[in-house]
Amino acid sequence: MDTTDQRKNWMSVVAKANFDQLKQHWETLTLNPEYQVIRPAEIGLAQVRARMGGTGRQFNVGDVTITRAVIQLASGEMGYSYLQGRNKQHAELAAVIDAMLQTEQHHRDVMELVITPLAANKQEQETLKQQQVASSKVDFFTMVRGED
């Protein structure tokens, strides 16, 4: 049904989405799947590492709060979520969506009504941000005077 890359993509979209928008798109489906919580949403820390300028040795930047959850649908599909922040409802809903996307019955509807609009919204926000940054770009150049 899905490849690893497709699953990475939809999990990323759901994890990075605004919770209110995610919930709004999910509610348009009017699905109420039966599921069992395997690992209740829990909050923890993950250490963030970086490289200066994208190269060189790694160093620890600091910690970031993450929330994770695991559910299992009544039909057996497992849903996982890891997201930045402390929103337990977001983590549980993300896990439910991950599991629902693994079912043949609901995959297409969830992709069309939840994932695609959220991904388009994220792309639109990134494009707008790039335009705002580009408008403030300063070109430095040297003017040569003809006084040699």
PDB file of C-alpha atoms in Angstrom:
ATOM      1  CA  MET A   1       0.000   0.000   0.000  1.00  0.00           C
ATOM      2  CA  ASP A   2       2.702   2.498   0.931  1.00  0.00           C
ATOM      3  CA  THR A   3       6.401   2.912   0.574  1.00  0.00           C
ATOM      4  CA  THR A   4       8.708   4.109   3.287  1.00  0.00           C
ATOM      5  CA  ASP A   5       9.231   7.453   1.529  1.00  0.00           C
ATOM      6  CA  GLN A   6       5.498   8.091   1.218  1.00  0.00           C
ATOM      7  CA  ARG A   7       5.010   7.303   4.878  1.00  0.00           C
ATOM      8  CA  LYS A   8       7.882   9.586   5.897  1.00  0.00           C
ATOM      9  CA  ASN A   9       6.265  12.344   3.859  1.00  0.00           C
ATOM     10  CA  TRP A  10       2.789  12.068   5.381  1.00  0.00           C
ATOM     11  CA  MET A  11       4.163  11.668   8.908  1.00  0.00           C
ATOM     12  CA  SER A  12       6.235  14.823   8.395  1.00  0.00           C
ATOM     13  CA  VAL A  13       3.257  16.787   7.063  1.00  0.00           C
ATOM     14  CA  VAL A  14       1.049  15.741   9.990  1.00  0.00           C
ATOM     15  CA  ALA A  15       3.754  16.385  12.606  1.00  0.00           C
ATOM     16  CA  LYS A  16       4.560  19.873  11.280  1.00  0.00           C
ATOM     17  CA  ALA A  17       0.951  20.922  10.687  1.00  0.00           C
ATOM     18  CA  ASN A  18      -0.853  23.430  12.844  1.00  0.00           C
ATOM     19  CA  PHE A  19      -3.024  21.371  15.203  1.00  0.00           C
ATOM     20  CA  ASP A  20      -6.177  23.411  14.629  1.00  0.00           C
ATOM     21  CA  GLN A  21      -5.856  23.049  10.847  1.00  0.00           C
ATOM     22  CA  LEU A  22      -5.091  19.339  11.177  1.00  0.00           C
ATOM     23  CA  LYS A  23      -8.137  18.801  13.369  1.00  0.00           C
ATOM     24  CA  GLN A  24     -10.338  20.817  11.007  1.00  0.00           C
ATOM     25  CA  HIS A  25      -9.256  18.765   7.961  1.00  0.00           C
ATOM     26  CA  TRP A  26      -9.631  15.501   9.893  1.00  0.00           C
ATOM     27  CA  GLU A  27     -13.168  16.385  10.987  1.00  0.00           C
ATOM     28  CA  THR A  28     -14.246  16.835   7.341  1.00  0.00           C
ATOM     29  CA  LEU A  29     -13.825  13.065   6.944  1.00  0.00           C
ATOM     30  CA  THR A  30     -16.339  12.299   9.715  1.00  0.00           C
ATOM     31  CA  LEU A  31     -14.423   9.124  10.537  1.00  0.00           C
ATOM     32  CA  ASN A  32     -14.455   7.736  14.036  1.00  0.00           C
ATOM     33  CA  PRO A  33     -12.122   4.738  13.898  1.00  0.00           C
ATOM     34  CA  GLU A  34     -11.932   2.287  16.764  1.00  0.00           C
ATOM     35  CA  TYR A  35      -8.417   2.070  18.137  1.00  0.00           C
ATOM     36  CA  GLN A  36      -6.485   1.031  21.181  1.00  0.00           C
ATOM     37  CA  VAL A  37      -3.822   3.269  22.678  1.00  0.00           C
ATOM     38  CA  ILE A  38      -0.631   1.223  22.817  1.00  0.00           C
ATOM     39  CA  ARG A  39       1.573   4.007  24.123  1.00  0.00           C
ATOM     40  CA  PRO A  40      -0.306   7.030  25.470  1.00  0.00           C
ATOM     41  CA  ALA A  41       0.918  10.403  24.290  1.00  0.00           C
ATOM     42  CA  GLU A  42       3.935  11.293  26.382  1.00  0.00           C
ATOM     43  CA  ILE A  43       6.262  14.261  26.477  1.00  0.00           C
ATOM     44  CA  GLY A  44      10.029  13.980  26.488  1.00  0.00           C
ATOM     45  CA  LEU A  45      13.229  15.641  25.342  1.00  0.00           C
ATOM     46  CA  ALA A  46      15.497  15.025  22.390  1.00  0.00           C
ATOM     47  CA  GLN A  47      18.970  16.460  22.034  1.00  0.00           C
ATOM     48  CA  VAL A  48      19.518  18.608  18.946  1.00  0.00           C
ATOM     49  CA  ARG A  49      22.884  18.477  17.216  1.00  0.00           C
ATOM     50  CA  ALA A  50      24.235  20.809  14.551  1.00  0.00           C
ATOM     51  CA  ARG A  51      27.293  21.692  12.500  1.00  0.00           C
ATOM     52  CA  MET A  52      28.675  25.190  12.107  1.00  0.00           C
ATOM     53  CA  GLY A  53      27.816  26.302   8.581  1.00  0.00           C
ATOM     54  CA  GLY A  54      26.553  22.811   7.781  1.00  0.00           C
ATOM     55  CA  THR A  55      30.065  21.374   7.821  1.00  0.00           C
ATOM     56  CA  GLY A  56      32.642  20.509  10.442  1.00  0.00           C
ATOM     57  CA  ARG A  57      32.265  18.690  13.724  1.00  0.00           C
ATOM     58  CA  GLN A  58      28.872  18.245  15.333  1.00  0.00           C
ATOM     59  CA  PHE A  59      28.032  19.973  18.580  1.00  0.00           C
ATOM     60  CA  ASN A  60      25.042  19.898  20.929  1.00  0.00           C
ATOM     61  CA  VAL A  61      22.773  22.891  20.393  1.00  0.00           C
ATOM     62  CA  GLY A  62      20.301  22.049  23.120  1.00  0.00           C
ATOM     63  CA  ASP A  63      17.169  20.082  23.876  1.00  0.00           C
ATOM     64  CA  VAL A  64      13.792  20.166  22.182  1.00  0.00           C
ATOM     65  CA  THR A  65      10.488  18.968  23.617  1.00  0.00           C
ATOM     66  CA  ILE A  66       8.843  16.138  21.691  1.00  0.00           C
ATOM     67  CA  THR A  67       5.573  14.274  22.111  1.00  0.00           C
ATOM     68  CA  ARG A  68       5.040  10.734  20.876  1.00  0.00           C
ATOM     69  CA  ALA A  69       2.139   8.305  20.716  1.00  0.00           C
ATOM     70  CA  VAL A  70       1.369   4.835  19.369  1.00  0.00           C
ATOM     71  CA  ILE A  71      -2.085   3.447  18.567  1.00  0.00           C
ATOM     72  CA  GLN A  72      -3.474   0.313  16.950  1.00  0.00           C
ATOM     73  CA  LEU A  73      -6.636   0.279  14.870  1.00  0.00           C
ATOM     74  CA  ALA A  74      -9.192  -2.464  15.453  1.00  0.00           C
ATOM     75  CA  SER A  75      -8.164  -3.819  12.022  1.00  0.00           C
ATOM     76  CA  GLY A  76      -4.545  -4.177  13.221  1.00  0.00           C
ATOM     77  CA  GLU A  77      -2.706  -1.242  11.618  1.00  0.00           C
ATOM     78  CA  MET A  78      -0.263   0.511  13.943  1.00  0.00           C
ATOM     79  CA  GLY A  79       0.029   4.296  13.915  1.00  0.00           C
ATOM     80  CA  TYR A  80       3.015   6.206  15.270  1.00  0.00           C
ATOM     81  CA  SER A  81       3.725   9.873  15.811  1.00  0.00           C
ATOM     82  CA  TYR A  82       6.641  11.982  16.960  1.00  0.00           C
ATOM     83  CA  LEU A  83       6.237  15.731  16.912  1.00  0.00           C
ATOM     84  CA  GLN A  84       7.912  18.800  18.291  1.00  0.00           C
ATOM     85  CA  GLY A  85       6.091  20.426  21.178  1.00  0.00           C
ATOM     86  CA  ARG A  86       3.858  19.366  24.045  1.00  0.00           C
ATOM     87  CA  ASN A  87       0.454  18.817  22.409  1.00  0.00           C
ATOM     88  CA  LYS A  88      -0.727  15.330  23.400  1.00  0.00           C
ATOM     89  CA  GLN A  89      -3.955  15.594  21.366  1.00  0.00           C
ATOM     90  CA  HIS A  90      -1.912  16.399  18.265  1.00  0.00           C
ATOM     91  CA  ALA A  91       0.321  13.369  18.855  1.00  0.00           C
ATOM     92  CA  GLU A  92      -2.610  10.986  19.272  1.00  0.00           C
ATOM     93  CA  LEU A  93      -4.451  12.340  16.232  1.00  0.00           C
ATOM     94  CA  ALA A  94      -1.250  12.124  14.169  1.00  0.00           C
ATOM     95  CA  ALA A  95      -0.877   8.466  15.154  1.00  0.00           C
ATOM     96  CA  VAL A  96      -4.508   7.761  14.192  1.00  0.00           C
ATOM     97  CA  ILE A  97      -3.997   9.443  10.814  1.00  0.00           C
ATOM     98  CA  ASP A  98      -0.799   7.446  10.240  1.00  0.00           C
ATOM     99  CA  ALA A  99      -2.684   4.209  10.891  1.00  0.00           C
ATOM    100  CA  MET A 100      -5.657   5.220   8.737  1.00  0.00           C
ATOM    101  CA  LEU A 101      -3.339   5.999   5.829  1.00  0.00           C
ATOM    102  CA  GLN A 102      -2.147   2.400   5.954  1.00  0.00           C
ATOM    103  CA  THR A 103      -5.644   1.060   5.262  1.00  0.00           C
ATOM    104  CA  GLU A 104      -6.790   0.559   1.675  1.00  0.00           C
ATOM    105  CA  GLN A 105     -10.307   1.636   2.559  1.00  0.00           C
ATOM    106  CA  HIS A 106      -9.414   5.138   3.797  1.00  0.00           C
ATOM    107  CA  HIS A 107      -5.990   5.893   2.288  1.00  0.00           C
ATOM    108  CA  ARG A 108      -7.199   7.920  -0.698  1.00  0.00           C
ATOM    109  CA  ASP A 109      -9.723  10.003   1.266  1.00  0.00           C
ATOM    110  CA  VAL A 110      -7.268  10.850   4.045  1.00  0.00           C
ATOM    111  CA  MET A 111      -4.591  11.781   1.495  1.00  0.00           C
ATOM    112  CA  GLU A 112      -6.969  14.020  -0.486  1.00  0.00           C
ATOM    113  CA  LEU A 113      -8.742  15.708   2.413  1.00  0.00           C
ATOM    114  CA  VAL A 114      -6.003  15.924   5.044  1.00  0.00           C
ATOM    115  CA  ILE A 115      -2.446  15.439   3.776  1.00  0.00           C
ATOM    116  CA  THR A 116      -2.623  17.196   0.388  1.00  0.00           C
ATOM    117  CA  PRO A 117      -4.218  20.435   1.698  1.00  0.00           C
ATOM    118  CA  LEU A 118      -1.835  20.577   4.673  1.00  0.00           C
ATOM    119  CA  ALA A 119       1.201  20.013   2.434  1.00  0.00           C
ATOM    120  CA  ALA A 120       0.001  22.710   0.020  1.00  0.00           C
ATOM    121  CA  ASN A 121      -0.520  25.119   2.918  1.00  0.00           C
ATOM    122  CA  LYS A 122       2.988  24.417   4.238  1.00  0.00           C
ATOM    123  CA  GLN A 123       4.492  24.965   0.765  1.00  0.00           C
ATOM    124  CA  GLU A 124       2.580  28.232   0.416  1.00  0.00           C
ATOM    125  CA  GLN A 125       3.890  29.442   3.792  1.00  0.00           C
ATOM    126  CA  GLU A 126       7.473  28.540   2.832  1.00  0.00           C
ATOM    127  CA  THR A 127       7.158  30.352  -0.512  1.00  0.00           C
ATOM    128  CA  LEU A 128       5.801  33.454   1.218  1.00  0.00           C
ATOM    129  CA  LYS A 129       8.641  33.359   3.741  1.00  0.00           C
ATOM    130  CA  GLN A 130      11.227  33.038   0.941  1.00  0.00           C
ATOM    131  CA  GLN A 131       9.693  36.034  -0.844  1.00  0.00           C
ATOM    132  CA  GLN A 132       9.821  38.109   2.337  1.00  0.00           C
ATOM    133  CA  VAL A 133      13.460  37.200   2.905  1.00  0.00           C
ATOM    134  CA  ALA A 134      14.367  37.863  -0.746  1.00  0.00           C
ATOM    135  CA  SER A 135      12.787  41.323  -0.607  1.00  0.00           C
ATOM    136  CA  SER A 136      15.217  42.346   2.137  1.00  0.00           C
ATOM    137  CA  LYS A 137      18.309  40.918   0.441  1.00  0.00           C
ATOM    138  CA  VAL A 138      21.187  43.348   0.186  1.00  0.00           C
ATOM    139  CA  ASP A 139      23.671  43.060  -2.679  1.00  0.00           C
ATOM    140  CA  PHE A 140      27.108  44.249  -1.667  1.00  0.00           C
ATOM    141  CA  PHE A 141      29.394  45.352  -4.443  1.00  0.00           C
ATOM    142  CA  THR A 142      32.464  47.504  -4.856  1.00  0.00           C
ATOM    143  CA  MET A 143      32.289  50.632  -6.921  1.00  0.00           C
ATOM    144  CA  VAL A 144      35.483  51.540  -8.705  1.00  0.00           C
ATOM    145  CA  ARG A 145      36.148  55.188  -9.105  1.00  0.00           C
ATOM    146  CA  GLY A 146      38.062  56.340 -12.158  1.00  0.00           C
ATOM    147  CA  GLU A 147      40.761  58.204 -10.183  1.00  0.00           C
ATOM    148  CA  ASP A 148      43.763  55.974 -10.764  1.00  0.00           C
TER     149      ASP A 148
END
